[in-house]
Coordinates of C-alpha atoms and ligand atoms in Angstrom, one line a residue:
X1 CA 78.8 129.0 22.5
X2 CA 80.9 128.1 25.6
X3 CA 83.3 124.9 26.4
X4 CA 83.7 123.2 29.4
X5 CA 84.4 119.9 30.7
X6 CA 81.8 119.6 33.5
X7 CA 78.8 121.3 34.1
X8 CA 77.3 121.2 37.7
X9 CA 73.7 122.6 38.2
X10 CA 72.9 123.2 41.7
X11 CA 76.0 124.7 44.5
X12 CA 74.6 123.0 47.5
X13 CA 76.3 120.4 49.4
X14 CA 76.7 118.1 46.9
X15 CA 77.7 120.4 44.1
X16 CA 80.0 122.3 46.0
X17 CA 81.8 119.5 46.5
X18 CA 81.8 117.5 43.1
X19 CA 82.7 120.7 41.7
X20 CA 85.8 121.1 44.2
X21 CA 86.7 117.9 43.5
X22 CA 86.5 117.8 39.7
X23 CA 88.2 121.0 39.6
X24 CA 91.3 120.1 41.8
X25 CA 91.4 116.9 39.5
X26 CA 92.1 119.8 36.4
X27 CA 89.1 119.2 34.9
X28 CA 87.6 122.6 33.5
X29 CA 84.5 123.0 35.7
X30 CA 81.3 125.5 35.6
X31 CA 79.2 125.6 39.0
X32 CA 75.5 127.1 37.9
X33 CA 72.6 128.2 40.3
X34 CA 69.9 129.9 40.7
X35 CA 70.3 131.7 43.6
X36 CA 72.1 134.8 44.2
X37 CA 72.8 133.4 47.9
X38 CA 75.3 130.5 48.2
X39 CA 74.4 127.1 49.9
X40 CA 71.2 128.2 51.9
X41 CA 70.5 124.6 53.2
X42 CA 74.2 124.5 54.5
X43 CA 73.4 128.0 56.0
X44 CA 69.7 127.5 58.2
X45 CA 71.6 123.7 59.0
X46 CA 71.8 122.2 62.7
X47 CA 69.6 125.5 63.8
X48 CA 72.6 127.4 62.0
X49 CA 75.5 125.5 63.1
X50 CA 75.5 122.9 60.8
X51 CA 75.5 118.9 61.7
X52 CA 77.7 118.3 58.9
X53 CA 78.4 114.4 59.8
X54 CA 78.2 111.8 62.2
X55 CA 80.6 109.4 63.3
X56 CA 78.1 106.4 62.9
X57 CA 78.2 106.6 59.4
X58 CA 77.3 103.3 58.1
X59 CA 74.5 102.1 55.2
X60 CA 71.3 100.9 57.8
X61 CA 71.3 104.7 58.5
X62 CA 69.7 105.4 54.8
X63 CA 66.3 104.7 53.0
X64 CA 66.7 104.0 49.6
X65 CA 64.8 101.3 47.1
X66 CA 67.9 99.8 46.7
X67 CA 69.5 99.8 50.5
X68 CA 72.9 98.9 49.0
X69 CA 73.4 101.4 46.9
X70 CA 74.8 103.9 49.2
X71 CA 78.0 101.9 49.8
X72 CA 80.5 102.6 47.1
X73 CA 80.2 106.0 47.8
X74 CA 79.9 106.1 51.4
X75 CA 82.7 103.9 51.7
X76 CA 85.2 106.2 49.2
X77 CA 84.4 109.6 50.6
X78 CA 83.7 108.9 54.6
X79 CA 82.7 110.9 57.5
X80 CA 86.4 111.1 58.7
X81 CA 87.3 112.4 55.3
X82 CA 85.3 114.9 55.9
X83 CA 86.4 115.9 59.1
X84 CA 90.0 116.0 57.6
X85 CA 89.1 118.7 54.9
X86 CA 87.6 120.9 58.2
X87 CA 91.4 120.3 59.9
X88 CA 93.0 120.9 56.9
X89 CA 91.3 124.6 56.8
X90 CA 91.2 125.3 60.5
X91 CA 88.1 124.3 61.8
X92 CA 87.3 122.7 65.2
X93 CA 83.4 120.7 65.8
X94 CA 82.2 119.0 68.7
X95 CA 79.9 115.8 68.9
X96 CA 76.8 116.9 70.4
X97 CA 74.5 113.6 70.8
X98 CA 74.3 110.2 69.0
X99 CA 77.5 111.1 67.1
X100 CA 76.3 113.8 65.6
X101 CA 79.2 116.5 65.1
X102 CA 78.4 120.0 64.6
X103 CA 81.1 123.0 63.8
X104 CA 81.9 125.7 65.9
X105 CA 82.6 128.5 63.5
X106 CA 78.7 127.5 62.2
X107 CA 77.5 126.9 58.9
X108 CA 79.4 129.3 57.5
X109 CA 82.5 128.0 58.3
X110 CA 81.4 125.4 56.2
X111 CA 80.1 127.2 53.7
X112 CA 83.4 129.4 53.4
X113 CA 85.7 126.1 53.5
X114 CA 83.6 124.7 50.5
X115 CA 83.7 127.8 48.5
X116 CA 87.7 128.3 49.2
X117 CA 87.9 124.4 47.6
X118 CA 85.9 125.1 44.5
X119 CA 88.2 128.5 44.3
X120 CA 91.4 126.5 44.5
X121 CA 90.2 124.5 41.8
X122 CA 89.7 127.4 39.4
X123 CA 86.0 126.4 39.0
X124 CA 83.5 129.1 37.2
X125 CA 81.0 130.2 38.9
X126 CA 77.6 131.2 38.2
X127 CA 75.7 132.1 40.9
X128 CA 72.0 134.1 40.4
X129 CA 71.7 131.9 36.7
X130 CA 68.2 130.3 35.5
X131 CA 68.6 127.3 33.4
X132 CA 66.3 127.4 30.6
X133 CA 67.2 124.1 28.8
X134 CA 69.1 121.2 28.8
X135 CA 69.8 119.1 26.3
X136 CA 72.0 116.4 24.8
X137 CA 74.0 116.8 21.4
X138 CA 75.7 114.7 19.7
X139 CA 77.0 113.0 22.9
X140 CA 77.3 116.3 24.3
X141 CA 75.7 118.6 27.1
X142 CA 74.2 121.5 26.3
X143 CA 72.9 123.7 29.3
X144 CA 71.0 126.9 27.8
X145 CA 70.8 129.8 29.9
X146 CA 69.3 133.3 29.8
X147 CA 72.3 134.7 28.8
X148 CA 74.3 132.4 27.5
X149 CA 75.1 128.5 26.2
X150 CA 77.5 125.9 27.5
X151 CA 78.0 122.6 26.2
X152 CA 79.8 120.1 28.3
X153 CA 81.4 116.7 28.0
X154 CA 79.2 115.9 31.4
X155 CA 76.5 117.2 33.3
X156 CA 76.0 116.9 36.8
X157 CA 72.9 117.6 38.3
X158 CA 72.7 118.7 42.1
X159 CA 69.8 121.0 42.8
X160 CA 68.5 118.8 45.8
X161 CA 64.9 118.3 46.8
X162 CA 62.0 120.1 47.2
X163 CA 61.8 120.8 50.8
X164 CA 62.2 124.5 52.1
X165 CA 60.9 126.0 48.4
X166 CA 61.2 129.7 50.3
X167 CA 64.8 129.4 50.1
X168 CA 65.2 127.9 46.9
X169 CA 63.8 123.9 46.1
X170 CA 62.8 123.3 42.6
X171 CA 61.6 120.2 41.3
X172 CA 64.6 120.9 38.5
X173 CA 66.5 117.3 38.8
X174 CA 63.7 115.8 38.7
X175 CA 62.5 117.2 35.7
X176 CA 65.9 116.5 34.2
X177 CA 65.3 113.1 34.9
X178 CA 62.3 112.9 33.2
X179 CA 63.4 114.4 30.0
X180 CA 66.4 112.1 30.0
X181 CA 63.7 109.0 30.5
X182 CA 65.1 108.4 34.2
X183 CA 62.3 106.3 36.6
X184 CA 61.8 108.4 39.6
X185 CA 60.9 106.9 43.5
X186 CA 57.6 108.3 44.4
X187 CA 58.2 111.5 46.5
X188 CA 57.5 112.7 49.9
X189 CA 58.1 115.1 52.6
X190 CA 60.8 113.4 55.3
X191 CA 62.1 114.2 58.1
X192 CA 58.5 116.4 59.0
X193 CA 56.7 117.1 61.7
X194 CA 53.3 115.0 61.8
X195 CA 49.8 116.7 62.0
X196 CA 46.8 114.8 63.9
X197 CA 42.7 114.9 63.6
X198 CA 41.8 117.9 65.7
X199 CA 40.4 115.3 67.8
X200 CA 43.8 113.4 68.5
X201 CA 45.3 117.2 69.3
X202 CA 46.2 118.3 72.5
X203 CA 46.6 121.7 72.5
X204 CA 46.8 122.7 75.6
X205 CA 50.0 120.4 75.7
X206 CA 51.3 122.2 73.3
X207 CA 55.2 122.6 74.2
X208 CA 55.6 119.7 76.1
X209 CA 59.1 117.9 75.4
X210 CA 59.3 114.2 76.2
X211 CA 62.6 113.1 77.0
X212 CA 63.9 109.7 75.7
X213 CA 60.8 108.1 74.6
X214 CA 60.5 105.0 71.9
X215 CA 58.9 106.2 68.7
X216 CA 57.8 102.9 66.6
X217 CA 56.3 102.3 63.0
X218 CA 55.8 98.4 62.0
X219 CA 59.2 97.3 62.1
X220 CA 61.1 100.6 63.1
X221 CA 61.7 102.2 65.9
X222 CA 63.7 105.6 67.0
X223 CA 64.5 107.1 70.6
X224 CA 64.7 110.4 71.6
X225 CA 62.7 112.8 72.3
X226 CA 59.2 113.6 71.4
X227 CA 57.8 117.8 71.7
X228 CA 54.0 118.0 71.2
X229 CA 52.8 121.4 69.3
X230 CA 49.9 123.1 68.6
X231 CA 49.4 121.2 64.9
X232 CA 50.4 117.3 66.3
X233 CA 54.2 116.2 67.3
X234 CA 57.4 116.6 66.5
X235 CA 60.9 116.1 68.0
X236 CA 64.0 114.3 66.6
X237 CA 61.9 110.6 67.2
X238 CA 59.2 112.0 65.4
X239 CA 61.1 113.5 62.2
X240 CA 63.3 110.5 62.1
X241 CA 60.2 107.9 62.2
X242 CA 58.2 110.4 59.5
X243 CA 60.8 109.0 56.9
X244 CA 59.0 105.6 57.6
X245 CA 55.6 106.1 58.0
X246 CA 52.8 106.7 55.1
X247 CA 49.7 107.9 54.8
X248 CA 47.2 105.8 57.3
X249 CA 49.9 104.1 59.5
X250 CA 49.5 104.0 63.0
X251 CA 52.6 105.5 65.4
X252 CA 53.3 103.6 68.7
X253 CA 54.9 105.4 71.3
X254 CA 56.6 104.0 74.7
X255 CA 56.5 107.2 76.9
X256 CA 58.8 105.2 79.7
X257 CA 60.7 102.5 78.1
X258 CA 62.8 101.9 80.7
X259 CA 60.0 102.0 83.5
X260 CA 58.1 99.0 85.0
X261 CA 55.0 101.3 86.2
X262 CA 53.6 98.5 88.3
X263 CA 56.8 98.2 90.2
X264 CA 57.2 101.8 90.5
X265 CA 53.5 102.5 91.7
X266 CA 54.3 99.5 94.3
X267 CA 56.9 101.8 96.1
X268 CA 55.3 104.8 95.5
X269 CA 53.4 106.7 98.3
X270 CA 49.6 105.3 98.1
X271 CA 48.6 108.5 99.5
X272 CA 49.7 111.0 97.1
X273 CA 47.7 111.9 94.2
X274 CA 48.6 109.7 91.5
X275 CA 49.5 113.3 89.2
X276 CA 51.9 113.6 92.0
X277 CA 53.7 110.4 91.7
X278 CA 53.7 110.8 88.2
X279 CA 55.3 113.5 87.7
X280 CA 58.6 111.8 88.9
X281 CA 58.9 110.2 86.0
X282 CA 56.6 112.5 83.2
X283 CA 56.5 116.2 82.6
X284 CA 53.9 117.7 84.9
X285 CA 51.7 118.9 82.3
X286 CA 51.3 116.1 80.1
X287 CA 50.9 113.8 83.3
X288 CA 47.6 116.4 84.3
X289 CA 45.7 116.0 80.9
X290 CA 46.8 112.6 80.3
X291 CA 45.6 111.3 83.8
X292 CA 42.0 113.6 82.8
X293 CA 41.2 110.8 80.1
X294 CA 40.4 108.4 83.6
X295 CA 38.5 111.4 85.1
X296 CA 39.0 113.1 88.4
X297 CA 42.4 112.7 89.9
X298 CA 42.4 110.5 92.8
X299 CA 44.8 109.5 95.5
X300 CA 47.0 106.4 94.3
X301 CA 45.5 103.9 96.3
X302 CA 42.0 105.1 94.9
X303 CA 42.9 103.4 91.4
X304 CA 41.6 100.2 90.7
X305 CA 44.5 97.6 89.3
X306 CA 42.5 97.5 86.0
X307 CA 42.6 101.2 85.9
X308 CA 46.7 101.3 86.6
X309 CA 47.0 98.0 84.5
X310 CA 45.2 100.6 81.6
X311 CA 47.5 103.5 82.4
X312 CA 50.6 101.0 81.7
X313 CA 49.5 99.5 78.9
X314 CA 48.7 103.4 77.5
X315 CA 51.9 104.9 78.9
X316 CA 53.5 102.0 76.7
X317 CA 51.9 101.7 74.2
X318 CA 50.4 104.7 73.1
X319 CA 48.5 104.5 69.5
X320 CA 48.1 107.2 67.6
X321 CA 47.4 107.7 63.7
X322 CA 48.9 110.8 61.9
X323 CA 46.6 112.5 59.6
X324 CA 49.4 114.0 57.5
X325 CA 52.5 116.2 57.9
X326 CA 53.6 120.1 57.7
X327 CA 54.9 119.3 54.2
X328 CA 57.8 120.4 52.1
X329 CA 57.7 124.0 53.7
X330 CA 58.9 122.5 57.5
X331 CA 60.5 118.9 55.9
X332 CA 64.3 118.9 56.2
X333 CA 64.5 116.5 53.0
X334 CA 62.4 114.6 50.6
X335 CA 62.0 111.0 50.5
X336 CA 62.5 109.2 46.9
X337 CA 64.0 110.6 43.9
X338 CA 65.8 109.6 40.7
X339 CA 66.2 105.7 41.0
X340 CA 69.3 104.2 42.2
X341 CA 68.7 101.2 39.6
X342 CA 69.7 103.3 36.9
X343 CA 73.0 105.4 38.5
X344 CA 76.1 103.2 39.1
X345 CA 77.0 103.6 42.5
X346 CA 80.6 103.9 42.1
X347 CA 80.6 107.3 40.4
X348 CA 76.8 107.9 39.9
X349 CA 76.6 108.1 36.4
X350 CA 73.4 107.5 34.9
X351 CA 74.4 103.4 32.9
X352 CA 72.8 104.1 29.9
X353 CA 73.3 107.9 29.5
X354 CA 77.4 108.6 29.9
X355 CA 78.3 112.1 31.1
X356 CA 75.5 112.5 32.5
X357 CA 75.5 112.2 36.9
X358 CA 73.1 112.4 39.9
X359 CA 74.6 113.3 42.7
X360 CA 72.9 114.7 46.8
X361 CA 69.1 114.7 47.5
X362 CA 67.6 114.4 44.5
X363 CA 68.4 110.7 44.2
X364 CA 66.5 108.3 45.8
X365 CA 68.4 108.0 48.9
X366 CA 67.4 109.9 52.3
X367 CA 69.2 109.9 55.6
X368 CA 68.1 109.8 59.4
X369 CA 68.4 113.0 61.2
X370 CA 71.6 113.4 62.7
X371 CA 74.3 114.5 59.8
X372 CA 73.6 111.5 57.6
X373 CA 72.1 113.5 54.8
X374 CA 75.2 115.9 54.6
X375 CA 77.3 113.1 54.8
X376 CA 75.5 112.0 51.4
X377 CA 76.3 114.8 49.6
X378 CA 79.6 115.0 50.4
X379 CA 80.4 111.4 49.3
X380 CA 78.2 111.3 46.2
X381 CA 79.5 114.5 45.4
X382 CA 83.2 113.4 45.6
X383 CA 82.5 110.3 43.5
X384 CA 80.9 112.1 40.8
X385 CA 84.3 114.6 40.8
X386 CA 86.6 112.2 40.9
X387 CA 84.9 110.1 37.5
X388 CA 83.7 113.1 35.9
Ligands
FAD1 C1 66.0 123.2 57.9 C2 67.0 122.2 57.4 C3 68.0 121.8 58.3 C4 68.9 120.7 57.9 N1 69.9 120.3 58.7 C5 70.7 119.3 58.4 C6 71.8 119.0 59.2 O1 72.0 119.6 60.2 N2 72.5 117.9 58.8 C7 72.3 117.2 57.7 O2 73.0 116.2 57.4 N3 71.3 117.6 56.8 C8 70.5 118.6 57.2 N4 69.5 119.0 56.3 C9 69.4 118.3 55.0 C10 70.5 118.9 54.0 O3 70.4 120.3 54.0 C11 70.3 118.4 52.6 O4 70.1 117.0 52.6 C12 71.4 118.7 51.7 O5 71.6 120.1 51.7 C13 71.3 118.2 50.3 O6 72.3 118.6 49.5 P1 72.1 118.8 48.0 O7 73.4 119.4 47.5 O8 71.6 117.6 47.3 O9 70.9 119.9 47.9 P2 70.9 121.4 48.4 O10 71.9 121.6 49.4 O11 69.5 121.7 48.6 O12 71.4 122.2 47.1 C14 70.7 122.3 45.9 C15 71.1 123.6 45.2 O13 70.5 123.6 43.9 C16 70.0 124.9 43.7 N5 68.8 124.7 42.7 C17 67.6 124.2 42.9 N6 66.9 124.3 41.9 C18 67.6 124.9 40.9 C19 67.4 125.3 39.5 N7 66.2 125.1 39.0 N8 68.4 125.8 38.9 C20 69.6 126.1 39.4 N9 69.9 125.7 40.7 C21 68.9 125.2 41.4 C22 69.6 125.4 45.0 O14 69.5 126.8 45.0 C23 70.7 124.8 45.9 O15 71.7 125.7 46.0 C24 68.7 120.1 56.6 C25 67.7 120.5 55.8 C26 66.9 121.6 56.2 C27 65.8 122.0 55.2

């Protein structure tokens, strides 16, 4: 039987950095997981260059049954603290869009800056280790694996959520949470591309990237861009809006926002084909099969008002009902998750279980695209290591 002070299952983002931080506090820590490879999530990140923040940090950017949870943490560990342990080791990032700030030596910089942290704080590791059981004894921790026991004064579980199960997702923390009586938030794919009726599909518009377009679902609304595929749409408007929408919602979707068609169309040249006048302001190709739906294409001045008045409206206001999404194996994170009623959000230590912490995806808090969910495992990570 082995002693420790902490045990942390699961070297992800959040891990990695509860376990850096507990161990540079001198607490005696051991960092378990089941993969051989370290940080995978960090590593396919931001197409491989990790969006490891964003300087609009601030709690409206985060679903969660309890929207005020997120505060404590976010508040004690923020983006700019973050951005001061990459200057501290040496590494330089650039905002891309929206605040969203990537790093130029990629993921792995990251990766290599979190693993020099947990290093400096003498943290054991155990990389490539199944946990078989965990329990509770006698107040303390006891974490079974196939070679060996540790019993802990705390337990920290960090083993994320369920998307991307190729590289590594298990439903683990949630399990844990079960055992340990824990409610859970029901759970869902986020941050997914959405699938239509083959009916509602468009194939042959498949490809086609719609530049700053308004993305709604009752009462929210994202904009940015839209890309239509083979399978339905995605895009950062429609991954950020799949956090929001359920099964048998309907998406609206402004195509020109910013455009008063009618008063466009007045100025526009009544002779052209109206394909041709659309395509100032719409993708070729999408204006083509779009303008089909009202059969042939005609010269501008050959549409009746009623007709253009319908092409507005559409253009605007363009209703469309999602049969589903591509599921954990394309989401970037999973909605729900162990329920922030029962974690307090200062350290995120289970109230009625001491010792024993929730910390990254697998609580019930998700982020918009754009850095926010990093930014969550770094700060409820540093809270757990700095209480644990
Ligand atoms: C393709 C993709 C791109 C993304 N890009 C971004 C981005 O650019 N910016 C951003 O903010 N967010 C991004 N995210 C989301 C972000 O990666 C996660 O929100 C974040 O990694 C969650 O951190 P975590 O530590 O809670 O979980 P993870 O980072 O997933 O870590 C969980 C760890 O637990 C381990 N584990 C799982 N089960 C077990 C078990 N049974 N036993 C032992 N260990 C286990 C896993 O191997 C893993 O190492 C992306 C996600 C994906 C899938």
């Amino acid at each position: 039987m082995n002693k420790t002070d902490v045990i942390v299952i699961g070297a992800g983002a959040a891990g990695l950095m509860c376990a850096a931080t507990a161990g540079l506090r001198g607490r005696k820590v051991v960092l378990m997981d089941h993969s051989e490879k370290l940080a995978e999530k960090i590593r396919i990140s931001g197409g491989g260059r990790c969006n490891f923040t964003n300087l609009n940090v601030r709690p409206e950017c985060y679903l969660s049954n309890n929207p005020h949870f997120v505060k404590s943490a976010l508040k004690q560990f923020t983006q700019f603290d973050f951005m001061a342990l990459l200057d501290k080791h040496g590494l330089t990032y650039h905002e891309k869009t929206l605040g969203q700030l990537f790093c130029d030596q990629n993921s792995q910089g990251i990766i290599e800056m979190l693993k020099a942290e947990v290093n400096l704080g003498d943290v054991i590791w155990r990389m490539g280790t199944e946990v078989i059981a965990v329990a509770q004894v006698e107040g303390q921790f006891q974490v079974t694996t196939a070679t060996e026991v540790w019993l802990s004064d705390a337990l920290v579980i960090a083993t994320g959520g369920l998307s991307i199960p190729q590289i590594g997702a298990t439903a683990f923390g949630y399990e844990v949470a079960k055992q340990f009586g824990l409610n859970l938030q029901p759970l869902a794919a986020a941050l997914v591309p959405l699938t239509f009726q083959a009916e509602d599909l468009w194939a042959e518009l498949a490809g086609v990237a719609l530049e700053n377009v308004v993305v709604s679902c009752e009462n929210t609304s994202f904009r940015e861009s839209i890309l239509l595929t083979h399978k339905g749409l995605s895009g950062p408007a429609i991954l950020q809006i799949s956090s929001f929408w359920q099964a048998g919602k309907t998406l609206e979707i402004d195509l020109i926002p910013d455009l008063d068609l009618a008063d466009f169309l007045r100025t526009a040249n009544r002779d052209a084909l109206l394909s041709t006048v659309l395509a100032d302001v719409l993708p070729k190709r999408f204006v083509g099969v779009w303008l089909a739906k009202y059969g042939e294409i005609r010269p501008l001045k050959q549409y009746s008002s009623k007709e253009l008045q319908r092409l507005e409206s559409e253009l605007h206001q363009w209703h469309i009902k999602p049969s589903g999404s591509l599921g954990y194996k394309k989401a970037e994170v999973t909605r729900g998750g162990v329920d922030t009623d029962q974690l307090l959000s200062k350290s995120m230590m289970v109230r009625e279980i001491p010792g024993l912490y929730f910390i990254g995806e697998v609580v019930d808090v998700t982020g918009w695209l754009g850095g926010y969910n990093f930014q969550w495992a770094w700060s409820s990570g540093y809270v757990a290591g700095m209480n644990i």
